mmCIF file of C-alpha atoms in Angstrom:
data_model
loop_
_atom_site.group_PDB
_atom_site.id
_atom_site.type_symbol
_atom_site.label_atom_id
_atom_site.label_comp_id
_atom_site.label_asym_id
_atom_site.label_seq_id
_atom_site.Cartn_x
_atom_site.Cartn_y
_atom_site.Cartn_z
ATOM 1 C CA MET A 109 -36.453 14.589 8.292
ATOM 2 C CA SER A 110 -33.903 15.661 10.869
ATOM 3 C CA GLN A 111 -30.365 14.446 10.421
ATOM 4 C CA ARG A 112 -29.032 11.859 12.829
ATOM 5 C CA ARG A 113 -25.742 12.032 14.660
ATOM 6 C CA VAL A 114 -23.217 9.431 13.542
ATOM 7 C CA ALA A 115 -21.016 7.693 16.094
ATOM 8 C CA ILE A 116 -17.801 5.846 15.340
ATOM 9 C CA THR A 117 -18.075 2.690 17.419
ATOM 10 C CA GLY A 118 -15.530 0.367 15.820
ATOM 11 C CA LEU A 119 -11.981 0.789 14.550
ATOM 12 C CA GLY A 120 -9.813 -1.907 12.995
ATOM 13 C CA LEU A 121 -6.742 -2.191 10.832
ATOM 14 C CA VAL A 122 -3.955 -4.527 9.844
ATOM 15 C CA SER A 123 -0.951 -2.742 11.288
ATOM 16 C CA PRO A 124 2.351 -2.666 9.412
ATOM 17 C CA TYR A 125 3.981 -2.756 12.851
ATOM 18 C CA GLY A 126 2.427 -6.150 13.484
ATOM 19 C CA SER A 127 0.440 -5.358 16.611
ATOM 20 C CA ASP A 128 -2.834 -3.775 17.705
ATOM 21 C CA LEU A 129 -4.412 -0.358 17.224
ATOM 22 C CA ALA A 130 -2.967 1.098 20.425
ATOM 23 C CA ASP A 131 0.525 0.064 19.368
ATOM 24 C CA PHE A 132 -0.059 1.492 15.885
ATOM 25 C CA PHE A 133 -0.972 4.940 17.222
ATOM 26 C CA SER A 134 1.828 4.825 19.771
ATOM 27 C CA ARG A 135 4.364 4.062 17.031
ATOM 28 C CA LEU A 136 3.045 6.898 14.859
ATOM 29 C CA SER A 137 3.148 9.299 17.787
ATOM 30 C CA ALA A 138 6.767 8.317 18.379
ATOM 31 C CA GLY A 139 7.628 9.066 14.733
ATOM 32 C CA ASP A 140 8.455 5.404 14.075
ATOM 33 C CA SER A 141 8.498 4.668 10.349
ATOM 34 C CA ALA A 142 7.097 1.403 9.001
ATOM 35 C CA VAL A 143 8.820 1.925 5.645
ATOM 36 C CA ARG A 144 11.344 -0.759 4.723
ATOM 37 C CA TYR A 145 13.364 -1.678 1.657
ATOM 38 C CA LEU A 146 11.574 -4.167 -0.581
ATOM 39 C CA LEU A 147 13.632 -6.417 -2.856
ATOM 40 C CA THR A 148 11.672 -9.063 -4.754
ATOM 41 C CA ASP A 149 12.705 -11.942 -6.978
ATOM 42 C CA ASP A 150 10.526 -10.783 -9.873
ATOM 43 C CA GLN A 151 11.794 -11.188 -13.408
ATOM 44 C CA PRO A 152 13.013 -9.704 -15.675
ATOM 45 C CA ARG A 153 14.005 -7.119 -13.043
ATOM 46 C CA PRO A 154 13.313 -7.330 -9.307
ATOM 47 C CA LEU A 155 11.406 -4.602 -7.561
ATOM 48 C CA SER A 156 13.782 -2.674 -5.332
ATOM 49 C CA ILE A 157 11.841 0.137 -3.669
ATOM 50 C CA PRO A 158 10.953 1.564 -0.272
ATOM 51 C CA PHE A 159 7.630 -0.025 0.668
ATOM 52 C CA VAL A 160 5.313 -0.544 3.630
ATOM 53 C CA SER A 161 4.313 -4.175 4.086
ATOM 54 C CA CYS A 162 2.304 -5.993 6.736
ATOM 55 C CA PRO A 163 4.801 -8.863 7.119
ATOM 56 C CA SER A 164 3.233 -10.438 10.182
ATOM 57 C CA PHE A 165 -0.230 -10.673 8.602
ATOM 58 C CA ASP A 166 -1.147 -14.316 8.129
ATOM 59 C CA PRO A 167 -4.481 -14.515 6.302
ATOM 60 C CA ASP A 168 -5.000 -18.185 7.147
ATOM 61 C CA ALA A 169 -4.584 -17.433 10.848
ATOM 62 C CA ALA A 170 -6.677 -14.260 10.737
ATOM 63 C CA LEU A 171 -9.546 -15.556 8.617
ATOM 64 C CA GLY A 172 -9.244 -19.316 8.481
ATOM 65 C CA LYS A 173 -7.836 -21.074 5.443
ATOM 66 C CA PRO A 174 -11.181 -21.812 3.678
ATOM 67 C CA LEU A 175 -12.219 -18.145 3.725
ATOM 68 C CA ALA A 176 -8.741 -16.779 2.998
ATOM 69 C CA SER A 177 -8.401 -19.034 -0.052
ATOM 70 C CA MET A 178 -11.436 -17.321 -1.599
ATOM 71 C CA MET A 179 -9.762 -13.898 -1.524
ATOM 72 C CA ASP A 180 -7.024 -11.879 -3.149
ATOM 73 C CA ARG A 181 -4.722 -10.240 -0.588
ATOM 74 C CA PHE A 182 -6.511 -6.874 -0.809
ATOM 75 C CA ALA A 183 -9.747 -8.559 0.279
ATOM 76 C CA GLN A 184 -7.944 -10.538 2.983
ATOM 77 C CA LEU A 185 -6.573 -7.309 4.466
ATOM 78 C CA GLY A 186 -10.006 -5.721 4.202
ATOM 79 C CA MET A 187 -11.809 -8.641 5.810
ATOM 80 C CA ALA A 188 -9.323 -8.812 8.681
ATOM 81 C CA ALA A 189 -9.694 -5.073 9.323
ATOM 82 C CA ALA A 190 -13.476 -5.363 9.146
ATOM 83 C CA PHE A 191 -13.535 -8.237 11.642
ATOM 84 C CA ALA A 192 -11.327 -6.195 13.991
ATOM 85 C CA ALA A 193 -13.584 -3.138 13.744
ATOM 86 C CA TRP A 194 -16.708 -5.254 14.215
ATOM 87 C CA ASP A 195 -15.298 -6.985 17.269
ATOM 88 C CA ASP A 196 -14.250 -3.571 18.596
ATOM 89 C CA CYS A 197 -17.799 -2.239 18.328
ATOM 90 C CA GLY A 198 -19.062 -5.074 20.499
ATOM 91 C CA LEU A 199 -21.517 -6.687 18.096
ATOM 92 C CA PRO A 200 -21.626 -10.441 17.424
ATOM 93 C CA ARG A 201 -20.501 -11.511 13.984
ATOM 94 C CA GLN A 202 -23.704 -13.432 13.449
ATOM 95 C CA ALA A 203 -27.061 -11.671 13.726
ATOM 96 C CA GLN A 204 -29.098 -12.637 16.766
ATOM 97 C CA ASP A 205 -32.218 -10.716 17.794
ATOM 98 C CA GLU A 206 -31.848 -7.611 15.620
ATOM 99 C CA SER A 207 -32.426 -7.405 11.871
ATOM 100 C CA ARG A 208 -29.427 -6.283 9.832
ATOM 101 C CA ASN A 209 -31.347 -5.646 6.628
ATOM 102 C CA ASP A 210 -30.519 -1.936 6.620
ATOM 103 C CA TRP A 211 -26.899 -2.398 7.786
ATOM 104 C CA GLY A 212 -24.441 -2.096 4.950
ATOM 105 C CA VAL A 213 -20.888 -1.839 3.649
ATOM 106 C CA ALA A 214 -19.140 0.908 1.679
ATOM 107 C CA TRP A 215 -15.576 0.022 0.754
ATOM 108 C CA GLY A 216 -12.739 1.752 -1.049
ATOM 109 C CA THR A 217 -10.068 0.227 -3.256
ATOM 110 C CA ALA A 218 -8.037 1.776 -6.027
ATOM 111 C CA LEU A 219 -6.656 -1.471 -7.409
ATOM 112 C CA GLY A 220 -8.928 -4.308 -6.332
ATOM 113 C CA GLY A 221 -7.572 -7.757 -7.082
ATOM 114 C CA THR A 222 -4.648 -6.823 -9.298
ATOM 115 C CA LEU A 223 -2.490 -9.514 -7.699
ATOM 116 C CA ALA A 224 -5.000 -12.138 -8.812
ATOM 117 C CA TYR A 225 -4.997 -10.822 -12.378
ATOM 118 C CA GLU A 226 -1.215 -10.605 -12.469
ATOM 119 C CA LYS A 227 -0.982 -14.189 -11.272
ATOM 120 C CA GLY A 228 -3.298 -15.138 -14.116
ATOM 121 C CA TYR A 229 -1.104 -13.435 -16.688
ATOM 122 C CA ARG A 230 1.966 -15.191 -15.329
ATOM 123 C CA GLU A 231 0.198 -18.549 -15.472
ATOM 124 C CA LEU A 232 -0.858 -18.028 -19.081
ATOM 125 C CA TRP A 233 2.125 -16.240 -20.578
ATOM 126 C CA GLN A 234 5.092 -17.438 -18.548
ATOM 127 C CA LYS A 235 4.044 -20.940 -17.597
ATOM 128 C CA GLY A 236 2.041 -21.750 -20.706
ATOM 129 C CA ARG A 237 -1.112 -22.796 -18.852
ATOM 130 C CA GLU A 238 -4.280 -23.143 -20.898
ATOM 131 C CA ARG A 239 -6.720 -22.578 -18.062
ATOM 132 C CA LEU A 240 -6.953 -20.418 -14.961
ATOM 133 C CA SER A 241 -8.515 -21.130 -11.598
ATOM 134 C CA PRO A 242 -12.315 -20.898 -11.707
ATOM 135 C CA LEU A 243 -11.965 -18.503 -8.741
ATOM 136 C CA SER A 244 -10.044 -15.945 -10.799
ATOM 137 C CA VAL A 245 -12.986 -13.640 -11.444
ATOM 138 C CA VAL A 246 -14.217 -13.546 -7.855
ATOM 139 C CA LEU A 247 -10.668 -13.123 -6.557
ATOM 140 C CA GLY A 248 -10.005 -10.161 -8.824
ATOM 141 C CA MET A 249 -13.264 -8.215 -8.793
ATOM 142 C CA ASN A 250 -13.115 -4.800 -7.116
ATOM 143 C CA ASN A 251 -16.195 -5.458 -5.001
ATOM 144 C CA ALA A 252 -14.795 -8.686 -3.526
ATOM 145 C CA ALA A 253 -13.901 -7.115 -0.174
ATOM 146 C CA ASN A 254 -17.282 -5.527 0.492
ATOM 147 C CA ALA A 255 -19.080 -8.634 -0.748
ATOM 148 C CA HIS A 256 -17.188 -10.909 1.648
ATOM 149 C CA ILE A 257 -17.704 -8.457 4.530
ATOM 150 C CA SER A 258 -21.464 -8.342 3.917
ATOM 151 C CA ILE A 259 -21.668 -12.132 3.768
ATOM 152 C CA GLN A 260 -19.524 -12.798 6.822
ATOM 153 C CA LEU A 261 -21.367 -10.287 9.018
ATOM 154 C CA GLY A 262 -24.856 -10.831 7.614
ATOM 155 C CA LEU A 263 -25.298 -7.241 6.463
ATOM 156 C CA GLY A 264 -28.328 -7.052 4.196
ATOM 157 C CA GLY A 265 -28.209 -3.384 3.219
ATOM 158 C CA VAL A 266 -26.185 -1.745 0.489
ATOM 159 C CA SER A 267 -22.848 -3.380 -0.358
ATOM 160 C CA MET A 268 -20.747 -1.185 -2.627
ATOM 161 C CA SER A 269 -17.182 -0.391 -3.590
ATOM 162 C CA HIS A 270 -15.700 2.957 -4.566
ATOM 163 C CA THR A 271 -12.676 3.255 -6.831
ATOM 164 C CA VAL A 272 -11.441 6.852 -6.867
ATOM 165 C CA ALA A 273 -7.660 6.458 -6.760
ATOM 166 C CA CYS A 274 -6.210 7.858 -3.514
ATOM 167 C CA ALA A 275 -9.601 9.173 -2.371
ATOM 168 C CA SER A 276 -11.346 5.781 -2.634
ATOM 169 C CA SER A 277 -11.847 5.065 1.057
ATOM 170 C CA ALA A 278 -12.486 8.720 1.965
ATOM 171 C CA ILE A 279 -15.416 8.698 -0.428
ATOM 172 C CA ALA A 280 -16.528 5.288 0.854
ATOM 173 C CA ILE A 281 -16.511 6.637 4.430
ATOM 174 C CA GLY A 282 -18.286 9.818 3.385
ATOM 175 C CA GLU A 283 -21.032 7.983 1.526
ATOM 176 C CA ALA A 284 -21.472 5.582 4.446
ATOM 177 C CA PHE A 285 -21.716 8.588 6.780
ATOM 178 C CA ARG A 286 -24.472 10.140 4.637
ATOM 179 C CA ARG A 287 -26.512 6.928 4.731
ATOM 180 C CA VAL A 288 -26.399 6.701 8.516
ATOM 181 C CA ARG A 289 -27.015 10.420 8.984
ATOM 182 C CA SER A 290 -30.082 10.316 6.735
ATOM 183 C CA GLY A 291 -31.557 7.319 8.567
ATOM 184 C CA GLU A 292 -31.261 5.035 5.550
ATOM 185 C CA ALA A 293 -28.872 2.769 7.466
ATOM 186 C CA THR A 294 -28.511 2.096 11.174
ATOM 187 C CA ILE A 295 -24.940 0.858 10.820
ATOM 188 C CA MET A 296 -22.401 1.037 8.009
ATOM 189 C CA LEU A 297 -19.083 -0.766 7.989
ATOM 190 C CA THR A 298 -16.680 1.218 5.860
ATOM 191 C CA GLY A 299 -13.004 1.575 5.031
ATOM 192 C CA GLY A 300 -10.591 0.432 2.371
ATOM 193 C CA SER A 301 -7.800 -1.930 1.359
ATOM 194 C CA ASP A 302 -5.183 -2.170 -1.361
ATOM 195 C CA VAL A 303 -1.985 -4.035 -2.235
ATOM 196 C CA PRO A 304 0.082 -2.079 -4.810
ATOM 197 C CA GLN A 305 2.812 -4.719 -4.869
ATOM 198 C CA ALA A 306 1.856 -6.266 -8.185
ATOM 199 C CA TYR A 307 4.898 -6.037 -10.427
ATOM 200 C CA GLY A 308 3.096 -4.129 -13.157
ATOM 201 C CA VAL A 309 1.533 -1.703 -10.693
ATOM 202 C CA ALA A 310 4.779 -0.874 -8.932
ATOM 203 C CA ARG A 311 6.628 -0.445 -12.232
ATOM 204 C CA ALA A 312 3.846 1.835 -13.490
ATOM 205 C CA TRP A 313 4.269 4.056 -10.439
ATOM 206 C CA GLU A 314 8.020 4.048 -11.035
ATOM 207 C CA ALA A 315 7.391 5.271 -14.569
ATOM 208 C CA LEU A 316 5.469 8.285 -13.231
ATOM 209 C CA ARG A 317 8.655 9.412 -11.447
ATOM 210 C CA VAL A 318 6.823 10.266 -8.233
ATOM 211 C CA MET A 319 8.245 7.485 -6.035
ATOM 212 C CA ALA A 320 10.952 8.183 -3.479
ATOM 213 C CA PRO A 321 14.213 6.291 -3.936
ATOM 214 C CA GLY A 322 15.832 4.392 -1.100
ATOM 215 C CA ASP A 323 17.972 1.468 -0.054
ATOM 216 C CA ALA A 324 18.121 -0.720 3.034
ATOM 217 C CA ASP A 325 19.523 2.121 5.120
ATOM 218 C CA SER A 326 17.624 5.102 3.793
ATOM 219 C CA SER A 327 14.175 3.616 3.150
ATOM 220 C CA PRO A 328 12.703 4.292 6.628
ATOM 221 C CA SER A 329 13.090 8.039 6.047
ATOM 222 C CA ALA A 330 12.364 8.002 2.308
ATOM 223 C CA CYS A 331 8.949 9.677 2.591
ATOM 224 C CA ARG A 332 9.377 13.280 3.763
ATOM 225 C CA PRO A 333 6.192 15.326 3.203
ATOM 226 C CA PHE A 334 6.642 19.121 3.128
ATOM 227 C CA SER A 335 10.410 18.753 3.402
ATOM 228 C CA ALA A 336 12.732 20.817 1.225
ATOM 229 C CA ASP A 337 14.562 17.637 0.232
ATOM 230 C CA ARG A 338 11.549 15.396 -0.372
ATOM 231 C CA ARG A 339 11.864 12.971 -3.266
ATOM 232 C CA GLY A 340 8.393 11.470 -3.614
ATOM 233 C CA LEU A 341 5.877 9.042 -2.161
ATOM 234 C CA VAL A 342 6.286 5.536 -0.761
ATOM 235 C CA LEU A 343 3.730 2.865 -1.617
ATOM 236 C CA GLY A 344 2.377 0.385 0.906
ATOM 237 C CA GLU A 345 -0.273 -2.242 1.464
ATOM 238 C CA GLY A 346 -2.995 -1.862 4.031
ATOM 239 C CA GLY A 347 -6.511 -2.470 5.264
ATOM 240 C CA ALA A 348 -8.539 -0.305 7.639
ATOM 241 C CA ALA A 349 -12.179 -0.258 8.725
ATOM 242 C CA LEU A 350 -14.580 1.865 10.759
ATOM 243 C CA VAL A 351 -18.057 1.112 12.089
ATOM 244 C CA LEU A 352 -20.382 4.093 11.704
ATOM 245 C CA GLU A 353 -23.532 3.857 13.791
ATOM 246 C CA ASP A 354 -26.665 5.834 14.483
ATOM 247 C CA TRP A 355 -25.820 7.724 17.683
ATOM 248 C CA GLU A 356 -28.982 6.788 19.575
ATOM 249 C CA HIS A 357 -28.597 3.137 18.608
ATOM 250 C CA ALA A 358 -25.020 3.152 19.893
ATOM 251 C CA VAL A 359 -25.988 4.840 23.161
ATOM 252 C CA ALA A 360 -28.906 2.460 23.689
ATOM 253 C CA ARG A 361 -26.670 -0.598 23.503
ATOM 254 C CA GLY A 362 -24.049 0.988 25.752
ATOM 255 C CA THR A 363 -21.073 0.624 23.445
ATOM 256 C CA ARG A 364 -17.947 2.764 23.476
ATOM 257 C CA ILE A 365 -17.979 5.735 21.101
ATOM 258 C CA HIS A 366 -14.515 6.592 19.766
ATOM 259 C CA GLY A 367 -15.594 9.805 18.097
ATOM 260 C CA GLU A 368 -18.189 11.419 15.877
ATOM 261 C CA ILE A 369 -18.088 11.962 12.133
ATOM 262 C CA ILE A 370 -19.780 15.263 11.377
ATOM 263 C CA GLY A 371 -18.965 16.364 7.831
ATOM 264 C CA TYR A 372 -17.981 15.319 4.336
ATOM 265 C CA GLY A 373 -17.247 17.326 1.212
ATOM 266 C CA THR A 374 -16.106 16.454 -2.290
ATOM 267 C CA SER A 375 -15.057 18.296 -5.424
ATOM 268 C CA CYS A 376 -13.213 17.787 -8.690
ATOM 269 C CA ASP A 377 -10.409 19.973 -9.970
ATOM 270 C CA HIS A 378 -11.650 19.236 -13.523
ATOM 271 C CA SER A 379 -8.363 20.494 -14.898
ATOM 272 C CA HIS A 380 -5.674 17.789 -15.060
ATOM 273 C CA LEU A 381 -5.320 14.054 -14.443
ATOM 274 C CA VAL A 382 -2.278 14.213 -12.159
ATOM 275 C CA ARG A 383 -1.521 17.869 -11.364
ATOM 276 C CA PRO A 384 -3.546 19.033 -8.330
ATOM 277 C CA GLU A 385 -5.254 22.410 -8.195
ATOM 278 C CA ALA A 386 -5.751 24.475 -5.061
ATOM 279 C CA GLU A 387 -9.178 25.777 -6.100
ATOM 280 C CA GLY A 388 -10.640 22.283 -6.197
ATOM 281 C CA GLN A 389 -9.219 21.414 -2.792
ATOM 282 C CA ILE A 390 -10.501 24.712 -1.387
ATOM 283 C CA ARG A 391 -14.017 23.833 -2.496
ATOM 284 C CA ALA A 392 -13.840 20.407 -0.844
ATOM 285 C CA LEU A 393 -12.562 21.919 2.420
ATOM 286 C CA GLN A 394 -15.223 24.616 2.431
ATOM 287 C CA LEU A 395 -17.998 22.152 1.643
ATOM 288 C CA THR A 396 -16.869 19.915 4.507
ATOM 289 C CA LEU A 397 -16.824 22.772 7.016
ATOM 290 C CA ALA A 398 -20.287 23.854 5.883
ATOM 291 C CA ASP A 399 -21.609 20.293 6.053
ATOM 292 C CA ALA A 400 -20.250 19.961 9.594
ATOM 293 C CA GLY A 401 -21.519 23.369 10.694
ATOM 294 C CA LEU A 402 -18.001 24.445 11.633
ATOM 295 C CA ASN A 403 -15.940 27.590 11.212
ATOM 296 C CA PRO A 404 -12.243 27.430 10.292
ATOM 297 C CA ALA A 405 -11.300 28.405 13.860
ATOM 298 C CA ASP A 406 -13.098 25.285 15.162
ATOM 299 C CA ILE A 407 -10.527 22.971 13.541
ATOM 300 C CA ASP A 408 -7.593 22.058 15.764
ATOM 301 C CA TYR A 409 -5.844 19.444 13.600
ATOM 302 C CA ILE A 410 -5.584 18.379 9.979
ATOM 303 C CA ASN A 411 -4.266 15.022 8.852
ATOM 304 C CA ALA A 412 -2.897 16.140 5.502
ATOM 305 C CA HIS A 413 -2.914 14.171 2.284
ATOM 306 C CA GLY A 414 0.816 14.964 2.282
ATOM 307 C CA THR A 415 2.330 12.469 -0.149
ATOM 308 C CA ALA A 416 5.796 14.130 -0.336
ATOM 309 C CA THR A 417 5.514 14.907 -4.051
ATOM 310 C CA THR A 418 7.022 18.097 -5.426
ATOM 311 C CA GLU A 419 3.761 19.416 -6.850
ATOM 312 C CA GLY A 420 1.228 18.021 -4.388
ATOM 313 C CA ASP A 421 2.483 19.288 -1.038
ATOM 314 C CA PRO A 422 2.630 23.034 -1.832
ATOM 315 C CA VAL A 423 -0.812 22.968 -3.449
ATOM 316 C CA GLU A 424 -2.350 21.405 -0.334
ATOM 317 C CA ILE A 425 -0.731 24.012 1.920
ATOM 318 C CA ALA A 426 -1.917 26.791 -0.395
ATOM 319 C CA ALA A 427 -5.469 25.443 -0.134
ATOM 320 C CA LEU A 428 -5.268 25.300 3.661
ATOM 321 C CA LYS A 429 -3.981 28.867 3.866
ATOM 322 C CA ALA A 430 -6.774 30.095 1.594
ATOM 323 C CA VAL A 431 -9.501 28.395 3.637
ATOM 324 C CA PHE A 432 -8.154 29.016 7.134
ATOM 325 C CA GLY A 433 -6.812 32.519 6.608
ATOM 326 C CA ASN A 434 -5.521 34.084 9.815
ATOM 327 C CA HIS A 435 -6.050 30.786 11.648
ATOM 328 C CA ALA A 436 -3.714 28.885 9.281
ATOM 329 C CA ASP A 437 -0.484 29.620 11.144
ATOM 330 C CA ARG A 438 -2.033 28.111 14.292
ATOM 331 C CA LEU A 439 -3.449 25.091 12.474
ATOM 332 C CA ALA A 440 -1.688 21.879 13.506
ATOM 333 C CA VAL A 441 -0.923 19.857 10.378
ATOM 334 C CA SER A 442 0.827 16.521 9.982
ATOM 335 C CA ALA A 443 1.218 13.936 7.228
ATOM 336 C CA THR A 444 1.358 10.435 8.664
ATOM 337 C CA LYS A 445 2.088 8.873 5.271
ATOM 338 C CA SER A 446 5.661 9.698 6.269
ATOM 339 C CA MET A 447 5.409 6.579 8.466
ATOM 340 C CA HIS A 448 2.636 4.294 7.154
ATOM 341 C CA GLY A 449 3.193 5.061 3.481
ATOM 342 C CA HIS A 450 0.639 5.552 0.740
ATOM 343 C CA SER A 451 -1.640 2.546 0.498
ATOM 344 C CA LEU A 452 -3.788 4.105 -2.247
ATOM 345 C CA GLY A 453 -7.379 2.955 -1.650
ATOM 346 C CA ALA A 454 -6.672 2.161 1.992
ATOM 347 C CA ALA A 455 -4.796 5.387 2.789
ATOM 348 C CA ALA A 456 -7.787 7.571 3.631
ATOM 349 C CA ALA A 457 -9.283 4.926 5.913
ATOM 350 C CA ILE A 458 -5.984 4.571 7.785
ATOM 351 C CA GLU A 459 -5.769 8.351 8.100
ATOM 352 C CA ALA A 460 -9.387 8.601 9.229
ATOM 353 C CA ILE A 461 -8.553 6.183 12.044
ATOM 354 C CA VAL A 462 -5.441 8.206 12.891
ATOM 355 C CA THR A 463 -7.557 11.369 13.039
ATOM 356 C CA VAL A 464 -10.188 9.764 15.261
ATOM 357 C CA LEU A 465 -7.487 8.452 17.597
ATOM 358 C CA ALA A 466 -5.803 11.869 17.681
ATOM 359 C CA LEU A 467 -9.060 13.389 18.909
ATOM 360 C CA ARG A 468 -9.762 10.562 21.326
ATOM 361 C CA GLU A 469 -6.272 10.569 22.816
ATOM 362 C CA GLN A 470 -5.836 14.355 22.524
ATOM 363 C CA THR A 471 -2.516 13.722 20.812
ATOM 364 C CA VAL A 472 -1.301 15.034 17.465
ATOM 365 C CA PRO A 473 1.037 12.596 15.670
ATOM 366 C CA PRO A 474 3.923 14.177 13.736
ATOM 367 C CA THR A 475 5.132 14.385 10.190
ATOM 368 C CA ALA A 476 8.265 12.265 10.491
ATOM 369 C CA HIS A 477 11.621 13.224 8.960
ATOM 370 C CA LEU A 478 10.597 16.873 8.529
ATOM 371 C CA GLU A 479 13.723 18.821 9.411
ATOM 372 C CA GLN A 480 13.760 21.654 6.882
ATOM 373 C CA ILE A 481 10.373 22.829 5.631
ATOM 374 C CA ASP A 482 10.135 23.701 1.955
ATOM 375 C CA PRO A 483 9.546 27.483 1.698
ATOM 376 C CA ALA A 484 6.611 26.667 -0.582
ATOM 377 C CA CYS A 485 4.996 24.723 2.290
ATOM 378 C CA VAL A 486 5.249 27.275 5.120
ATOM 379 C CA GLY A 487 2.238 29.042 6.600
ATOM 380 C CA VAL A 488 0.711 26.327 8.781
ATOM 381 C CA ASP A 489 1.795 24.838 12.105
ATOM 382 C CA HIS A 490 3.734 21.761 10.991
ATOM 383 C CA VAL A 491 3.877 19.148 13.771
ATOM 384 C CA THR A 492 7.293 17.485 13.831
ATOM 385 C CA THR A 493 7.117 15.804 17.238
ATOM 386 C CA ALA A 494 3.994 14.432 18.904
ATOM 387 C CA ARG A 495 1.946 16.891 20.929
ATOM 388 C CA ARG A 496 0.214 15.223 23.820
ATOM 389 C CA GLY A 497 -2.549 16.601 25.999
ATOM 390 C CA GLN A 498 -3.683 18.943 23.254
ATOM 391 C CA PRO A 499 -7.205 20.433 23.543
ATOM 392 C CA LEU A 500 -8.477 18.960 20.285
ATOM 393 C CA ARG A 501 -12.133 19.561 19.464
ATOM 394 C CA ALA A 502 -12.485 18.860 15.758
ATOM 395 C CA ALA A 503 -10.219 17.693 12.961
ATOM 396 C CA LEU A 504 -10.175 17.132 9.208
ATOM 397 C CA SER A 505 -8.657 14.356 7.114
ATOM 398 C CA ASN A 506 -7.738 15.297 3.532
ATOM 399 C CA SER A 507 -7.629 13.002 0.513
ATOM 400 C CA PHE A 508 -6.741 14.468 -2.879
ATOM 401 C CA ALA A 509 -6.586 11.933 -5.704
ATOM 402 C CA PHE A 510 -5.284 11.624 -9.228
ATOM 403 C CA GLY A 511 -8.074 12.594 -11.577
ATOM 404 C CA GLY A 512 -8.645 15.707 -9.467
ATOM 405 C CA SER A 513 -11.069 13.976 -7.091
ATOM 406 C CA ASN A 514 -10.970 15.600 -3.662
ATOM 407 C CA ALA A 515 -12.625 14.345 -0.470
ATOM 408 C CA VAL A 516 -12.417 15.740 3.052
ATOM 409 C CA LEU A 517 -13.849 14.201 6.241
ATOM 410 C CA ALA A 518 -14.616 16.070 9.476
ATOM 411 C CA PHE A 519 -14.539 14.478 12.923
ATOM 412 C CA ARG A 520 -15.345 15.694 16.433
ATOM 413 C CA ALA A 521 -14.059 14.508 19.806
ATOM 414 C CA VAL A 522 -16.567 13.199 22.310
ATOM 415 C CA SER A 523 -16.324 13.034 26.076
ATOM 416 C CA GLN A 524 -16.365 9.490 27.433
#
């Protein structure tokens, strides 16, 4: 059976800047950081870290109080992003004349409902409660977001969640892409959401010593991928969604096509839980290019995983140089986590949207705060200020997770 083309017809996210998708991309292109200083009232010690929040997100307003009350915040962010992407693709939320029995959801989350579980522990251990809310299980389960999305949009096909650390939503998008390309699904709604603000989660990341320090003044520039003075990553919450659709189906209904997803490759370093390995990333990049039918010279932009960790950044650049060879020094690379932070299971979905918008708008967003490149990270064309009017044909989005799980997505621009 011949493979089908896969159109991207809907994009949606909950923006940390508090506005719409156009504003989000405009802010990124301007190098505007969404990182702020977070100081909580947690006991025994408050969290005091650079963090990316979505402070203007009101789940009751976005979803309605009855629906919002059935969800942990990670699912609320996911549902809001899914509604936005669905509305963007021009389909009604309730099925009308067309069956949706082969339309499905593939969602990514690294943490699931950890806030719900943490609340439960506080209720039991700190407040001495004997019982928890009967909603606790359905609030906390990792597949809550995709389950709610399927129910709310009447999607009768597969409904699944992927938990693969930082690569969760890249793998969700890739698996959704394969289902549409094979003809198994006409439409897949995919993406990811996470909220790493649970006290135990944030303190666990602190213990790894990979988080950038910062205060009220320095937090906006705390995340500096590829920089000689980088200090580590910045966590953030987020939710992002894409609608992937059979190309002919999209054309027949006359909807706008933002871009085309054309390749997906995965690998495992199989060497270490937290230390990345270039060889594994090289395999994922090569598999993606082969899957997309592209040569290295066909790629005009890479949205890097770029977390600003000491070990991670040089390994990613080494992998890019190995795969792209003589083309590497002309390969535009940027790490937008420098502005929207690392939202774990949502990060790859946010970056996939950024990559699609870069191709659509023919604009490469920068790596913010990159003033002095680490000598270990030279060899590619680091973008430090937005490049507009670029002739962008195809682009990759990298996601390289703890556990050695690597996933790369390939996208192509389309003429409107």
